[in-house]
Coordinates of C-alpha atoms in Angstrom, one line a residue:
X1 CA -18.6 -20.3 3.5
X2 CA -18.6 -21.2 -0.3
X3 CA -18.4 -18.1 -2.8
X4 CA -22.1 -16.9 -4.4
X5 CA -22.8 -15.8 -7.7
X6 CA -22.0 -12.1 -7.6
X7 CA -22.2 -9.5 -10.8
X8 CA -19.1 -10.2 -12.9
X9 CA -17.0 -8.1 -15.1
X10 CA -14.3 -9.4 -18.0
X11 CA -11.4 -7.4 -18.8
X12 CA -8.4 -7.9 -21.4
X13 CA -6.1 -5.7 -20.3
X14 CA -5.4 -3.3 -23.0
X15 CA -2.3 -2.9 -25.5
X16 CA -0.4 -0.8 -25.3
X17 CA -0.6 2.0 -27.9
X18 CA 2.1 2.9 -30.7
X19 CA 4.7 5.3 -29.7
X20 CA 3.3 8.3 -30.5
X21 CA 3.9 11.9 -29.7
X22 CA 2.6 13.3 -25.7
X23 CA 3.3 16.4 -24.5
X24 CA 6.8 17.8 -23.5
X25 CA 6.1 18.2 -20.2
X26 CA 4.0 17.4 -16.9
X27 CA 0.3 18.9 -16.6
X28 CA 0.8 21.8 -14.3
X29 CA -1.4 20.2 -11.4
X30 CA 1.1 19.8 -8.6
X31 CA 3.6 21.6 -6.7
X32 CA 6.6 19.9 -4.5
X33 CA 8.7 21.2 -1.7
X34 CA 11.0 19.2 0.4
X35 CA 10.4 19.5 4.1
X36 CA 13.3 17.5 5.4
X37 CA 15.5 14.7 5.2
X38 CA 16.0 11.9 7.8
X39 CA 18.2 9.1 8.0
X40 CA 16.6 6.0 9.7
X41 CA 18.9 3.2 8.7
X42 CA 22.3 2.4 6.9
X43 CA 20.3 -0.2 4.8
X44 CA 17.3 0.3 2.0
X45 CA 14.4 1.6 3.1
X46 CA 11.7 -1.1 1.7
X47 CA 8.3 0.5 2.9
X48 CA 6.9 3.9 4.6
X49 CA 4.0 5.1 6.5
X50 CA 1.8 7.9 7.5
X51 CA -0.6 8.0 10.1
X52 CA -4.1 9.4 9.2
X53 CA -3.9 12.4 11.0
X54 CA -0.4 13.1 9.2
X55 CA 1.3 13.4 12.8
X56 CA 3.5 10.5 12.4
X57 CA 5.3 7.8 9.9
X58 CA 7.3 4.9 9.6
X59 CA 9.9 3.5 7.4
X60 CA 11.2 0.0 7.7
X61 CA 14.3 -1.9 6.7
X62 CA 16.6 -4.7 7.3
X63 CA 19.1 -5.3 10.0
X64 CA 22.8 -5.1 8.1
X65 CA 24.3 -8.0 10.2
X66 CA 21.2 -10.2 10.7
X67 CA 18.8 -9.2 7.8
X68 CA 16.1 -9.1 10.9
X69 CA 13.3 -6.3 9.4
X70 CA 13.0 -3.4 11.6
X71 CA 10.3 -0.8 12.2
X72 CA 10.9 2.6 13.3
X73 CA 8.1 4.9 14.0
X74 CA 8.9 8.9 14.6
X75 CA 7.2 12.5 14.9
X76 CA 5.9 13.8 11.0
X77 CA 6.6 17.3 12.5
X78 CA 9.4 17.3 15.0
X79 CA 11.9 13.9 13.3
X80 CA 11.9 13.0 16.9
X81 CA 11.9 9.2 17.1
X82 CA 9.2 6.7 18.9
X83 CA 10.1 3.3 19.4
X84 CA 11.8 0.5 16.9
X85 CA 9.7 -2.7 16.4
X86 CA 10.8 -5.8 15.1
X87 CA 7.9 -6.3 12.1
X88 CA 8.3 -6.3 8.1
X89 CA 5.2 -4.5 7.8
X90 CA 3.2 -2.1 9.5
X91 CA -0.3 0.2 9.0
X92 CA -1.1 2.7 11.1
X93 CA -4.8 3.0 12.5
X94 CA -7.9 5.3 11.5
X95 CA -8.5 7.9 14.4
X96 CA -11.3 5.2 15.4
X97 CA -8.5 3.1 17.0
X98 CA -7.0 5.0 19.4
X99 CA -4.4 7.7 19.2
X100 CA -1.4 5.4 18.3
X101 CA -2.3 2.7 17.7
X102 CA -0.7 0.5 14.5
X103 CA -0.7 -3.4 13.6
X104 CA 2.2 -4.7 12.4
X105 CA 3.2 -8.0 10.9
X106 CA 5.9 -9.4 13.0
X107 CA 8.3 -12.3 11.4
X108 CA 9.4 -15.1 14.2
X109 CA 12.3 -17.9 13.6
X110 CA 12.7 -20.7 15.5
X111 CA 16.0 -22.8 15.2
X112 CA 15.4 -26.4 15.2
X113 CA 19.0 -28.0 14.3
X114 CA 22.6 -26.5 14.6
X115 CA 22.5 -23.7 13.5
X116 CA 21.4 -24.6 9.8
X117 CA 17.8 -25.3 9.8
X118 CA 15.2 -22.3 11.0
X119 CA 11.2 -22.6 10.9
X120 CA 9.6 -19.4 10.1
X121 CA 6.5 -17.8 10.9
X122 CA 4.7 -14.5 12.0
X123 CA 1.7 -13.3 13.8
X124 CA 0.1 -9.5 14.0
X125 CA 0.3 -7.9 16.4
X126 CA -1.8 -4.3 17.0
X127 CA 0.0 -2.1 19.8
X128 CA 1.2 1.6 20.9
X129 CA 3.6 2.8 18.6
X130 CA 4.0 5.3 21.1
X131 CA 4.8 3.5 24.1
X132 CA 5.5 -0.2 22.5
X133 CA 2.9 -2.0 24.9
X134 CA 0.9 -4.7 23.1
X135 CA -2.8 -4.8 22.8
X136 CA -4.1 -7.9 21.1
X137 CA -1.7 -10.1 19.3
X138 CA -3.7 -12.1 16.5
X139 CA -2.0 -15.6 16.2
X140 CA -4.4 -16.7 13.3
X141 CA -3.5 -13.9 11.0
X142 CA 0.2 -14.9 9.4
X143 CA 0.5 -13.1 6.6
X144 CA -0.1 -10.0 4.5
X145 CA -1.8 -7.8 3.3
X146 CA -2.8 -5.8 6.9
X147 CA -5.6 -3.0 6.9
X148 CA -8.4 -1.7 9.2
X149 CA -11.5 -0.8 8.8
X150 CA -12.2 3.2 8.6
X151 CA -13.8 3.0 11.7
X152 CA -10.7 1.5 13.1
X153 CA -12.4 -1.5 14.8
X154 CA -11.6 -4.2 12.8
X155 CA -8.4 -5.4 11.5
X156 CA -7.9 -7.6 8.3
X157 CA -4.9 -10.0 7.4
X158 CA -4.1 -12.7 5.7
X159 CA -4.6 -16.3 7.3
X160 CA -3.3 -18.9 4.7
X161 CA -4.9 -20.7 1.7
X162 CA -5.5 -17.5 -0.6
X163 CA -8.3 -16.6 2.4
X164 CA -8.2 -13.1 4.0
X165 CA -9.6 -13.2 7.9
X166 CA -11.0 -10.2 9.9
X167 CA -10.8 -10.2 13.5
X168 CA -12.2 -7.3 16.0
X169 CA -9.7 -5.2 17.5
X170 CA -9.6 -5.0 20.9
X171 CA -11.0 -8.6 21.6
X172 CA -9.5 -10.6 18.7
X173 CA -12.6 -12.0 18.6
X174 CA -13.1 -13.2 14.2
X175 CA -15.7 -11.0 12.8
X176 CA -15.4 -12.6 9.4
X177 CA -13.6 -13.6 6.0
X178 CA -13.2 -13.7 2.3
X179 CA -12.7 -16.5 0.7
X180 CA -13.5 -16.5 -2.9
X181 CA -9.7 -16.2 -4.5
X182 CA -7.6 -19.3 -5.4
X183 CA -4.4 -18.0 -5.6
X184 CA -2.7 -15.0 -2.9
X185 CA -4.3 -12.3 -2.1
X186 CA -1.8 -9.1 -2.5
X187 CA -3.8 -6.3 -1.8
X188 CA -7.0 -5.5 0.6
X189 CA -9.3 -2.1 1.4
X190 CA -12.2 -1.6 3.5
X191 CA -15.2 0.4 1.9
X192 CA -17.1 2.5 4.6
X193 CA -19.5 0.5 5.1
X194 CA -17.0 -2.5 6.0
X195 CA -17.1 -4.7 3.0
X196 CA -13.3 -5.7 1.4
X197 CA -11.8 -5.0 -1.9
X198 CA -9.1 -7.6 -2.8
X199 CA -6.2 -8.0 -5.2
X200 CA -5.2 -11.7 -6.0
X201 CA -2.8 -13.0 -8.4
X202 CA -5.5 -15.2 -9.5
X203 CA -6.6 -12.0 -11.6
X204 CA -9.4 -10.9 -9.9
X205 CA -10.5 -7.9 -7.5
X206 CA -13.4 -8.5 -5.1
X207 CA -16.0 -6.7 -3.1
X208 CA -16.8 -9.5 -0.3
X209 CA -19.3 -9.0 2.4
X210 CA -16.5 -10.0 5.3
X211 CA -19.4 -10.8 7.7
X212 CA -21.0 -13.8 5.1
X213 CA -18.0 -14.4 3.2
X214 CA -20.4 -13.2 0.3
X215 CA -18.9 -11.6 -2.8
X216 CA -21.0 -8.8 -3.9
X217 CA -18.9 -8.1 -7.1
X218 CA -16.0 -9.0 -9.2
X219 CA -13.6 -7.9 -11.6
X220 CA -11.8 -10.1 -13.9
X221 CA -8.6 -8.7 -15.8
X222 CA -7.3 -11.3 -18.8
X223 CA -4.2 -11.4 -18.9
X224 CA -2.5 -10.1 -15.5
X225 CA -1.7 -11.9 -12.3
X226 CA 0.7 -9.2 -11.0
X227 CA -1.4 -6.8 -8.9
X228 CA 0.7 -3.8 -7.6
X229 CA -1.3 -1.0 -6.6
X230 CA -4.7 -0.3 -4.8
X231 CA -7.0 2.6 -3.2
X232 CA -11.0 2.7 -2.5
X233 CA -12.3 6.4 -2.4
X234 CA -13.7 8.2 0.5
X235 CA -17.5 7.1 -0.4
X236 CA -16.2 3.7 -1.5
X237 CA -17.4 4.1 -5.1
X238 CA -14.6 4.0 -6.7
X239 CA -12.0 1.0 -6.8
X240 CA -8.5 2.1 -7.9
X241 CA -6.0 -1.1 -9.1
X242 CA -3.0 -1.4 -10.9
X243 CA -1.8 -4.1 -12.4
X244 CA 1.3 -4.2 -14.2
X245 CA 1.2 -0.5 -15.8
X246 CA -2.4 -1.1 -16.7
X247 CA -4.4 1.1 -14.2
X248 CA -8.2 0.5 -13.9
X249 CA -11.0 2.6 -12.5
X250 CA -13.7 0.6 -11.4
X251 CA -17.4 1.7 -10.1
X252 CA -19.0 -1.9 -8.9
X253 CA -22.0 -0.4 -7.8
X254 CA -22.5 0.8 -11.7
X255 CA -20.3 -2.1 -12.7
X256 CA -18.5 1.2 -14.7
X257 CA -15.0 0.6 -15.9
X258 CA -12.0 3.0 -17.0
X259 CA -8.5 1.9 -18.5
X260 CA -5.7 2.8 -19.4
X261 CA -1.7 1.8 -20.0
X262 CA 0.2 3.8 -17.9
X263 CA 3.3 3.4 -21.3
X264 CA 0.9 5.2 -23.4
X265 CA 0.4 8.3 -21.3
X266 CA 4.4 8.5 -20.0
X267 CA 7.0 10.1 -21.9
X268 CA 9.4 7.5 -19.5
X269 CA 9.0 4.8 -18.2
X270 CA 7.6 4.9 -14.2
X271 CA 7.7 2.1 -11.7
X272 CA 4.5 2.8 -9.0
X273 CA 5.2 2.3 -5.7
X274 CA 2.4 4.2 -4.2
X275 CA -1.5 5.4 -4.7
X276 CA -3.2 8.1 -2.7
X277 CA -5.4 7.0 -0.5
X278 CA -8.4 8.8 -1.9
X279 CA -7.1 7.5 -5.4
X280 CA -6.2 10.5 -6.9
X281 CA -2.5 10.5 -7.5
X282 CA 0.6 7.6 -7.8
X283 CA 3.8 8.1 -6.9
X284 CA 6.4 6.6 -9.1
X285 CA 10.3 6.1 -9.4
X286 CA 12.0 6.9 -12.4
X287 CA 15.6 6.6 -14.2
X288 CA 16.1 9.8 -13.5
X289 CA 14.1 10.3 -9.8
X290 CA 10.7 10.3 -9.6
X291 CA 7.2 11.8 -10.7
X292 CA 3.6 12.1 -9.6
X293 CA 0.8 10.9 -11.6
X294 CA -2.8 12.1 -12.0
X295 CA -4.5 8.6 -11.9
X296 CA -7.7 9.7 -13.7
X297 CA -5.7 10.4 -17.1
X298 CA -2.5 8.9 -16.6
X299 CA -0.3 12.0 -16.9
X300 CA 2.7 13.1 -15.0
X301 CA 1.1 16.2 -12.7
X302 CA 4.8 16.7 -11.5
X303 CA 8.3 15.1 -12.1
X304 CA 11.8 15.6 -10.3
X305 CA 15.0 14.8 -12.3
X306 CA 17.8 14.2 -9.5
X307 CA 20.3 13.5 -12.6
X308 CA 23.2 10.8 -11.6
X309 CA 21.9 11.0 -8.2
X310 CA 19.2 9.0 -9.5
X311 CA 21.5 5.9 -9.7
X312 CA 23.7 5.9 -7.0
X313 CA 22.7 5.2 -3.3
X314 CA 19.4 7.4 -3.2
X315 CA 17.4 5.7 -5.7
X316 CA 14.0 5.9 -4.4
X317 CA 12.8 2.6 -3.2
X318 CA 9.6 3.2 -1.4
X319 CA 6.2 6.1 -1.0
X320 CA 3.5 6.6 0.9
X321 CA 0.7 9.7 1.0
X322 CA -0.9 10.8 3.3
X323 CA -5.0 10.9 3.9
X324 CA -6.1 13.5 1.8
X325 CA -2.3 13.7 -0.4
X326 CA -0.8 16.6 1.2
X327 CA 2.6 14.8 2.6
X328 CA 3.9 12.6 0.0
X329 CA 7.2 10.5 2.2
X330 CA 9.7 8.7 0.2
X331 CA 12.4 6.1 1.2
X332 CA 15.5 5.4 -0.1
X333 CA 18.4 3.3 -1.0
X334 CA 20.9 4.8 1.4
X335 CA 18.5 5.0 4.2
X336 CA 16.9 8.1 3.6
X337 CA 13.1 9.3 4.4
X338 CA 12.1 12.2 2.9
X339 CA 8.8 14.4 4.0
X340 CA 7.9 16.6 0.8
X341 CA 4.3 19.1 0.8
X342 CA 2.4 18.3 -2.1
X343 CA 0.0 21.6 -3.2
X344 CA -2.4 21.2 -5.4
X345 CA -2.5 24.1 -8.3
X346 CA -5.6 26.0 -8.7
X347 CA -4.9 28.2 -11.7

């Protein structure tokens, strides 16, 4: 279906301000304790995971002989492992899909000459991280990004030509797409009310009606085709992005919009890996370790400085929150997960 006429916003990203003087220190919002530490690999750790109900996680990684990415899935609570899926990415599924159920984007190669030329490919496939038995295997969706829907019966991927396809869960049968970007999509959210939010590198973020292909709204950011970050509150009002270190706060439904340059509220320079899902804080890697940020001003709510640790094997390399930000799990260079309580001050 061809894209309709939808309310548009135009945004130049801002500049970033002067050098100027901030605070010494973090806002006193957040408070960090390290649960545990567990190895899951001798090579990086290049994404994590928590399941919704903040029972289980995942961290993946590649092979150190074949480069073949790996996914291992284990107990939040007890470390005890699951099972190990071949897959570069994974998402875990709303409580709406079953007790263990994850989708996970599983790379294929097929050699074709001796030993020197390979065609690649990959295909989603939603299963039991539990058990490891297959459920639906979704041949048209080849690419990322993977999310369900919050009421965990659909499932959207990428399917090729900057489109995004949606497909029902336990049939497979295609329940819709979005189709309005001309260059790849990056990122991808369900509202409540099962609408998608998009990242492209063509510089804009949609809210598409999956079931007409319709856009509903848009966002255009001047300036920026390098999406990194996004999260769609509860109540699906509020559309968190990042792009570069420019972070916007967008309200479609008021077609409201708050930014800000994350190198004029940061003492030091921060690299995002991660936003809570309910959009409230970012997770960040640093020189010196790493830091939480409140998204809605931009501060650092809490900061770790691991010192020359920082730059040896355990540089942080990946982050993920859970539902509601209580469990914030880190990967590392060397390997490492790490599972640290996040509490939220109250005086």
């Amino acid at each position: 279906m061809l894209d309709t006429v939808a309310p548009t916003v135009c945004l130049t990203a801002p500049t970033p301000l002067d050098d100027g003087p901030l605070d010494d220190g973090p806002i006193a919002l957040l408070s960090l304790s390290l649960r545990y530490r567990r190895l899951c690999s001798k090579t990086e750790i290049t994404s994590v995971g928590i399941s919704p109900s903040s029972a289980s996680a995942f961290a993946t990684y590649a092979a150190p002989q074949t480069a073949q990415p790996w996914i291992d899935f284990f107990d939040l609570s007890s470390q005890r492992g699951y099972t190990k899926a071949a897959g570069s990415h994974a998402v875990f599924g709303p409580p709406g899909a079953g007790g263990s159920r994850v989708a996970t984007l599983r790379d294929w190669t097929v050699q074709l000459g001796q030993g020197v030329e390979y065609h690649h490919g990959s295909t989603v496939m939603v299963r039991d991280f539990a058990t490891g038995k297959t459920a639906v295997e979704l041949k048209e969706a080849t690419s990322g990004p993977v999310v369900w829907s919050r009421d965990g019966g659909a499932l959207a991927a990428g399917e090729g030509r900057n489109r995004l396809g949606v497909w029902d869960v336990r049939s497979g049968a295609r329940l819709g797409r979005v189709v309005g970007h001309i260059d790849e999509v990056t990122h991808a959210a369900f509202t409540p009310d099962r609408s998608l939010v998009t990242l492209s590198r063509d510089g804009t973020v949609r809210l598409t009606d999956s079931r007409t292909a319709r856009t509903l709204s848009r966002l255009e950011i001047e300036g920026s085709t390098n999406p990194r970050a996004l999260a769609v509150s509860p109540d699906g009002r509020s559309v968190v992005s990042l792009w570069g270190t420019t972070v916007h706060i967008w309200l479609p439904q008021t077609s409201h919009l708050t930014s800000y340059d994350l190198r004029a509220t940061r003492r030091a320079e921060g690299w995002p890996l991660a936003v809570s899902p309910d959009g409230r804080w970012m997770a960040c890697r640093t020189e010196a370790g790493f830091d939480v940020v409140d998204v809605a001003s931009g501060r650092v709510a809490w900061e770790r400085d691991e010192g020359e640790d920082a730059y040896a094997s355990g540089m942080v390399t990946a982050a993920a929150f859970s539902t509601i930000g209580r469990v914030l799990l880190l990967g590392r260079m060397n390997g490492a997960v790490e599972v640290w309580e996040v509490e939220e001050k109250t005086g």
